[in-house]
Coordinates of C-alpha atoms and ligand atoms in Angstrom, one line a residue:
M1 CA -7.4 -23.1 13.4
K2 CA -7.0 -19.4 13.4
D3 CA -4.4 -17.2 15.1
I4 CA -6.2 -15.3 17.8
K5 CA -4.0 -12.3 17.3
N6 CA -5.7 -11.6 13.9
Y7 CA -8.7 -10.0 15.5
T8 CA -9.7 -6.6 16.9
L9 CA -11.6 -6.6 20.2
E10 CA -14.9 -6.1 18.4
E11 CA -14.2 -9.0 16.0
L12 CA -13.3 -11.3 18.9
R13 CA -16.5 -10.4 20.8
K14 CA -18.5 -11.4 17.7
L15 CA -16.6 -14.7 17.3
L16 CA -17.1 -15.6 21.0
E17 CA -20.8 -14.8 20.7
K18 CA -21.1 -17.0 17.6
G19 CA -19.4 -19.8 19.5
G20 CA -21.9 -19.5 22.4
C21 CA -19.5 -17.9 24.8
L22 CA -19.8 -14.6 26.7
R23 CA -18.9 -11.5 24.7
F24 CA -17.3 -10.0 27.8
S25 CA -14.5 -12.7 27.8
A26 CA -13.0 -10.9 24.7
Q27 CA -11.8 -8.1 26.9
Q28 CA -10.1 -10.5 29.3
I29 CA -8.5 -12.4 26.5
F30 CA -7.2 -9.1 25.1
N31 CA -5.8 -8.3 28.5
W32 CA -4.0 -11.6 28.8
I33 CA -2.4 -11.4 25.4
Y34 CA -1.5 -7.8 25.0
K35 CA -1.1 -6.6 28.6
R36 CA 0.1 -9.6 30.5
R37 CA 1.8 -11.2 27.5
I38 CA 0.4 -14.7 28.1
E39 CA 0.0 -16.9 25.1
D40 CA -1.5 -20.0 26.6
F41 CA -5.3 -20.4 27.1
N42 CA -4.8 -22.7 30.1
L43 CA -3.2 -19.9 32.0
M44 CA -6.2 -17.5 31.4
T45 CA -7.6 -18.4 34.7
D46 CA -10.4 -15.8 35.0
I47 CA -12.1 -17.2 31.8
S48 CA -14.6 -20.0 32.2
K49 CA -13.5 -23.6 31.4
Q50 CA -16.1 -23.8 28.6
T51 CA -14.8 -20.7 26.9
R52 CA -11.2 -21.8 27.3
Q53 CA -12.2 -25.1 25.6
F54 CA -13.8 -23.1 22.7
L55 CA -10.6 -21.1 22.4
K56 CA -8.4 -24.1 22.4
D57 CA -10.5 -25.9 19.8
N58 CA -10.5 -22.9 17.4
F59 CA -7.5 -20.7 17.9
Y60 CA -3.8 -20.9 18.4
F61 CA -0.9 -18.4 18.9
S62 CA 1.5 -18.0 16.0
R63 CA 5.1 -16.9 16.7
L64 CA 7.8 -15.3 14.5
K65 CA 11.0 -17.3 14.2
L66 CA 14.0 -15.1 15.0
L67 CA 16.5 -15.9 12.3
K68 CA 19.0 -13.2 12.9
R69 CA 19.5 -10.2 15.3
E70 CA 22.2 -7.7 14.5
I71 CA 23.2 -4.5 16.3
S72 CA 25.1 -1.7 14.6
K73 CA 27.7 0.7 16.0
D74 CA 25.0 3.4 16.4
K75 CA 22.8 0.9 18.4
T76 CA 20.3 0.4 15.6
E77 CA 19.1 -3.2 15.9
K78 CA 17.8 -5.3 13.1
F79 CA 15.6 -8.4 13.5
L80 CA 15.1 -10.9 10.6
F81 CA 12.0 -13.0 11.2
G82 CA 10.8 -16.2 9.5
L83 CA 7.1 -16.7 8.9
E84 CA 5.1 -19.9 8.8
D85 CA 5.4 -20.2 5.1
D86 CA 9.2 -19.6 5.3
S87 CA 9.0 -16.1 4.0
C88 CA 11.3 -13.6 5.7
I89 CA 10.5 -10.1 7.0
E90 CA 12.5 -7.6 9.0
S91 CA 12.0 -5.1 11.8
V92 CA 14.4 -2.4 12.8
L93 CA 14.8 -0.8 16.2
I94 CA 16.2 2.7 16.1
S95 CA 17.7 4.3 19.3
Q96 CA 17.5 8.0 19.7
V97 CA 18.1 10.1 22.8
S98 CA 14.6 9.9 24.2
R99 CA 13.0 7.5 21.8
L100 CA 13.1 3.8 20.9
T101 CA 11.4 3.5 17.5
L102 CA 10.4 0.2 16.0
C103 CA 10.1 0.0 12.3
I104 CA 7.8 -2.8 11.1
S105 CA 7.0 -4.5 7.8
T106 CA 3.5 -5.0 6.3
Q107 CA 4.1 -7.1 3.2
V108 CA 6.5 -9.8 2.0
G109 CA 8.2 -7.9 -0.8
C110 CA 6.5 -4.8 -2.4
K111 CA 4.6 -4.1 -5.7
F112 CA 5.6 -0.5 -6.1
G113 CA 9.2 -0.8 -7.4
C114 CA 10.7 2.5 -6.2
K115 CA 14.1 2.5 -8.0
F116 CA 16.3 3.2 -5.0
C117 CA 14.6 0.7 -2.7
L118 CA 15.5 -3.0 -2.3
S119 CA 12.1 -4.1 -0.8
G120 CA 10.5 -4.6 -4.2
K121 CA 13.6 -5.8 -6.1
D122 CA 12.2 -9.4 -6.1
G123 CA 8.6 -8.3 -6.5
F124 CA 5.7 -9.0 -4.2
R125 CA 4.8 -12.2 -2.5
R126 CA 1.9 -11.6 -0.1
N127 CA 0.3 -9.3 2.4
L128 CA 1.2 -9.9 6.1
K129 CA -1.6 -11.1 8.3
V130 CA -2.6 -8.9 11.2
C131 CA -0.8 -11.2 13.7
E132 CA 2.4 -11.1 11.6
I133 CA 2.3 -7.3 11.8
T134 CA 1.5 -7.1 15.6
N135 CA 3.9 -10.0 16.4
Q136 CA 6.9 -7.9 15.2
Y137 CA 6.1 -5.5 17.9
L138 CA 5.2 -8.1 20.6
T139 CA 8.3 -10.2 19.9
V140 CA 10.8 -7.3 19.9
A141 CA 9.1 -5.8 23.0
D142 CA 9.6 -9.1 24.8
L143 CA 13.2 -9.5 23.6
I144 CA 14.3 -6.0 24.7
A145 CA 12.4 -5.8 28.0
P146 CA 12.7 -3.9 30.4
R147 CA 13.6 -1.3 27.7
K148 CA 10.4 0.0 26.1
I149 CA 9.5 0.8 22.6
T150 CA 8.2 4.4 22.4
N151 CA 7.2 4.8 18.8
I152 CA 6.1 2.4 16.0
V153 CA 6.6 3.4 12.3
F154 CA 5.2 1.3 9.5
M155 CA 8.3 1.9 7.3
G156 CA 9.7 -1.6 6.9
I157 CA 9.2 -3.8 3.9
G158 CA 6.0 -3.3 1.9
E159 CA 3.3 -0.6 1.4
P160 CA 1.1 -0.4 4.5
L161 CA -1.8 1.2 2.6
D162 CA -1.7 -1.6 0.0
N163 CA -2.4 -4.0 2.9
F164 CA -5.1 -1.6 4.1
A165 CA -7.5 -3.8 6.2
N166 CA -4.8 -5.7 8.0
T167 CA -2.8 -2.5 8.7
V168 CA -5.8 -0.7 10.1
C169 CA -6.7 -3.8 12.2
A170 CA -3.1 -3.9 13.6
V171 CA -3.3 -0.2 14.4
K172 CA -6.6 -0.8 16.3
I173 CA -5.0 -3.5 18.4
F174 CA -1.9 -1.3 19.1
T175 CA -4.0 1.6 20.2
H176 CA -6.9 0.0 22.0
P177 CA -7.0 0.6 25.7
Q178 CA -7.6 -3.1 26.3
G179 CA -4.9 -4.0 23.8
V180 CA -1.4 -2.8 23.7
Y181 CA -2.6 0.8 24.4
F182 CA 0.1 2.5 22.4
G183 CA -0.4 6.3 21.9
K184 CA -2.0 7.1 18.6
R185 CA 0.5 10.0 18.0
K186 CA 3.4 7.6 18.6
I187 CA 2.4 5.5 15.5
C188 CA 3.2 6.6 12.0
L189 CA 2.0 5.0 8.7
S190 CA 4.1 5.6 5.6
T191 CA 3.0 5.5 2.0
C192 CA 4.6 5.9 -1.4
G193 CA 1.4 7.9 -2.3
L194 CA -1.7 5.7 -2.7
V195 CA -4.2 8.4 -3.1
P196 CA -7.5 6.5 -2.7
Q197 CA -6.2 4.8 0.4
I198 CA -5.0 8.1 1.9
K199 CA -8.6 9.4 1.5
K200 CA -10.0 6.2 3.1
L201 CA -7.6 6.6 6.0
A202 CA -8.6 10.3 6.5
D203 CA -12.2 9.2 6.7
L204 CA -11.4 6.5 9.4
N205 CA -10.0 9.2 11.7
L206 CA -7.6 6.7 13.4
G207 CA -5.6 9.5 14.9
V208 CA -2.2 8.1 13.8
K209 CA 0.4 10.1 11.9
L210 CA 0.9 9.8 8.2
S211 CA 4.1 10.1 6.3
I212 CA 4.5 10.4 2.5
S213 CA 7.6 9.3 0.6
L214 CA 7.9 12.3 -1.6
H215 CA 11.5 12.3 -2.9
S216 CA 10.9 14.7 -5.7
P217 CA 8.7 17.8 -6.3
D218 CA 8.8 17.3 -10.1
E219 CA 6.1 15.1 -11.8
A220 CA 8.5 13.7 -14.5
A221 CA 11.4 13.1 -12.1
R222 CA 9.2 11.5 -9.5
S223 CA 7.6 9.2 -12.1
K224 CA 11.1 8.0 -13.0
I225 CA 12.1 7.0 -9.6
M226 CA 8.7 6.1 -8.2
P227 CA 6.4 4.5 -10.8
I228 CA 3.3 5.0 -8.6
N229 CA 3.5 8.7 -9.6
K230 CA 2.3 7.7 -13.1
K231 CA -0.9 6.4 -11.5
Y232 CA -1.3 9.0 -8.8
P233 CA 0.6 12.2 -9.8
L234 CA 1.8 14.8 -7.3
S235 CA -1.1 17.1 -8.2
E236 CA -3.6 14.4 -6.9
L237 CA -1.4 13.4 -4.0
I238 CA -1.2 17.0 -2.7
K239 CA -4.9 17.3 -2.9
A240 CA -5.3 14.1 -0.8
V241 CA -2.8 15.4 1.7
K242 CA -4.7 18.7 2.1
D243 CA -7.8 16.7 2.7
F244 CA -6.0 14.6 5.3
N245 CA -4.8 17.8 7.0
K246 CA -8.4 19.0 7.2
K247 CA -10.0 15.8 8.4
E248 CA -7.4 14.6 10.8
K249 CA -6.5 18.2 11.9
R250 CA -2.8 17.5 11.8
H251 CA 0.3 17.9 9.7
I252 CA 1.7 15.3 7.4
T253 CA 5.4 14.4 7.2
F254 CA 7.1 14.1 3.9
E255 CA 10.2 11.8 3.6
Y256 CA 12.7 13.2 1.1
V257 CA 15.7 11.0 0.3
L258 CA 18.6 13.1 -1.0
V259 CA 20.2 11.5 -4.0
R260 CA 23.2 13.0 -5.8
G261 CA 22.3 15.0 -8.8
L262 CA 18.7 13.9 -8.8
N263 CA 16.6 16.0 -6.4
T264 CA 18.9 18.4 -4.7
S265 CA 19.2 21.4 -7.1
K266 CA 18.0 24.9 -6.4
V267 CA 15.2 24.4 -8.9
D268 CA 14.1 21.3 -6.9
A269 CA 14.0 23.5 -3.7
Q270 CA 12.0 26.1 -5.5
K271 CA 9.5 23.6 -6.9
L272 CA 9.2 22.0 -3.4
S273 CA 8.3 25.3 -1.9
K274 CA 5.7 25.9 -4.5
L275 CA 4.2 22.4 -4.3
L276 CA 3.8 22.6 -0.5
R277 CA 2.0 26.0 -0.5
G278 CA -1.2 25.6 1.6
V279 CA -0.1 22.2 3.1
N280 CA 0.4 21.6 6.8
Y281 CA 3.6 19.6 6.7
K282 CA 7.0 18.7 8.0
I283 CA 9.8 17.4 5.8
N284 CA 12.4 14.9 6.8
L285 CA 15.5 15.1 4.6
I286 CA 17.6 11.9 4.7
S287 CA 20.7 11.0 2.8
F288 CA 20.4 8.1 0.4
N289 CA 21.5 4.9 2.1
Y290 CA 24.0 3.3 -0.3
T291 CA 24.6 0.1 1.5
C292 CA 22.8 -1.9 -1.2
A293 CA 23.0 -5.6 -0.4
R294 CA 23.2 -6.9 -3.9
K295 CA 25.5 -6.1 -6.7
G296 CA 23.7 -4.1 -9.4
A297 CA 20.8 -2.9 -7.2
C298 CA 20.4 0.9 -7.0
F299 CA 23.8 1.3 -8.7
E300 CA 22.7 4.4 -10.5
F301 CA 22.0 6.3 -7.2
K302 CA 24.7 8.0 -5.2
V303 CA 25.0 9.7 -1.8
P304 CA 25.0 13.5 -2.2
T305 CA 28.1 15.5 -1.3
E306 CA 28.1 17.8 1.8
A307 CA 28.2 20.9 -0.5
E308 CA 25.2 19.7 -2.4
I309 CA 23.2 19.1 0.8
N310 CA 24.2 22.5 2.1
S311 CA 23.2 24.4 -1.0
F312 CA 19.8 22.5 -1.1
K313 CA 19.3 23.3 2.6
N314 CA 20.1 27.0 2.1
E315 CA 17.7 27.3 -0.8
L316 CA 14.9 25.6 1.2
K317 CA 15.5 28.1 4.1
K318 CA 15.4 31.0 1.6
K319 CA 12.1 29.8 0.4
G320 CA 10.8 29.3 3.9
V321 CA 10.5 25.5 3.6
F322 CA 10.5 23.9 7.1
F323 CA 12.7 20.8 7.3
T324 CA 14.7 18.5 9.5
L325 CA 17.9 16.8 8.3
R326 CA 17.9 13.2 9.6
K327 CA 20.9 11.1 10.1
S328 CA 20.9 7.8 8.2
K329 CA 21.1 5.0 10.7
G330 CA 22.4 1.5 10.8
A331 CA 24.5 1.6 7.6
D332 CA 26.9 -1.1 8.8
I333 CA 24.0 -3.6 9.3
N334 CA 22.2 -2.8 6.1
A335 CA 19.3 -1.2 7.9
A336 CA 17.6 0.4 4.9
C337 CA 14.4 -1.1 3.5
G338 CA 14.8 -4.7 2.5
Q339 CA 18.5 -4.9 2.8
L340 CA 19.0 -7.6 5.4
R341 CA 16.4 -9.8 3.8
A342 CA 18.1 -9.5 0.5
L343 CA 21.5 -10.3 1.9
F344 CA 20.1 -13.3 3.8
K345 CA 18.4 -14.7 0.7
N346 CA 21.6 -14.6 -1.3
R347 CA 23.5 -16.8 1.0
Ligands
SAH401 N1 6.1 1.8 1.1 C1 6.0 2.8 2.2 C2 6.7 2.3 3.4 C3 8.2 2.1 3.4 S1 8.9 3.4 4.2 C4 6.6 4.1 1.7 O1 7.1 4.1 0.6 O2 6.5 5.1 2.4 C5 10.6 3.2 3.8 C6 11.2 4.5 3.5 O3 12.6 4.3 3.2 C7 10.5 5.2 2.3 O4 10.5 6.6 2.5 C8 11.5 4.8 1.2 O5 11.4 5.7 0.1 C9 12.9 4.9 2.0 N2 14.0 4.2 1.4 C10 14.0 3.1 0.7 N3 15.3 2.7 0.3 C11 16.1 3.7 0.7 C12 17.5 3.9 0.7 N4 18.3 3.1 0.0 N5 18.0 5.0 1.3 C13 17.1 5.9 2.0 N6 15.8 5.7 2.1 C14 15.3 4.6 1.5

């Protein structure tokens, strides 16, 4: 038995055809699942009995187990979900004035070992299936109705571009007019900088936004905190970004976590301005989230002082670097990458 939510509309059409059913029913099934939110083949009354039988014999609907739901003082909500193999993942719902953004995971654990991030502290277990990615959205959307999620960011646990095929498939289901029909520009994929996959993504022209976790404009310093930089250095990353700018005809967002004494000097600001020459970009600066769930993890990183942030901001302004300073959210519920999961596992 396969989870029916693992397939794009095109794939479902092919599967139905192979099973001797009408291709056309795929559209109706998509409608039932993603628009009317019905997960029972018996209730899909406009589909023929024979097709419904084929569906029941071959497919099922997986669900995520809600293990924990927490809400922080700033209204950030965190959901801890159990999967069929008892792995855990998390999704975070971030409330802003006119936005309700859902941050979803793409892998159980992470291979890339960024030094300040908890997601990869216990290594990598597996890729999430398409249905496990889309189910995070579907489950949270059902739980919070009638409130509506306005944005989806692939910024939870894992590296979306390392689970490329399933991430792309989930995006297609999210954006398809017969599927969830979520606006392409309201979806953002985030990567630590997998250059070949950024190129592949640019060629696909999915129309979704791309965000790069930059965190340092200096090759040596970036390699220290983000080991992926040894494989794909900044020089190659920036080339891939420019290519994405051209092919997708849109800017790229850089995430830049401010860490005390690490990436906030005047020289860093100058290097950043030089690095980004000729790039169509936006930068989000965000203070390091220190609420590390386990003793010993990220202990060497500290939150920058107000004065340090101000001096970095001033230097960026002087150099004409365009940025937004973001507020770190959900600190009291451990809302940074991998934190709730780590806490839960330690119980
Ligand atoms: N692997 C992808 C998707 C994860 S996005 C990527 O790296 O982009 C999660 C974002 O949160 C990344 O920008 C990551 O660098 C950042 N992050 C991780 N731990 C953090 C912490 N303790 N404080 C602030 N940001 C953190």
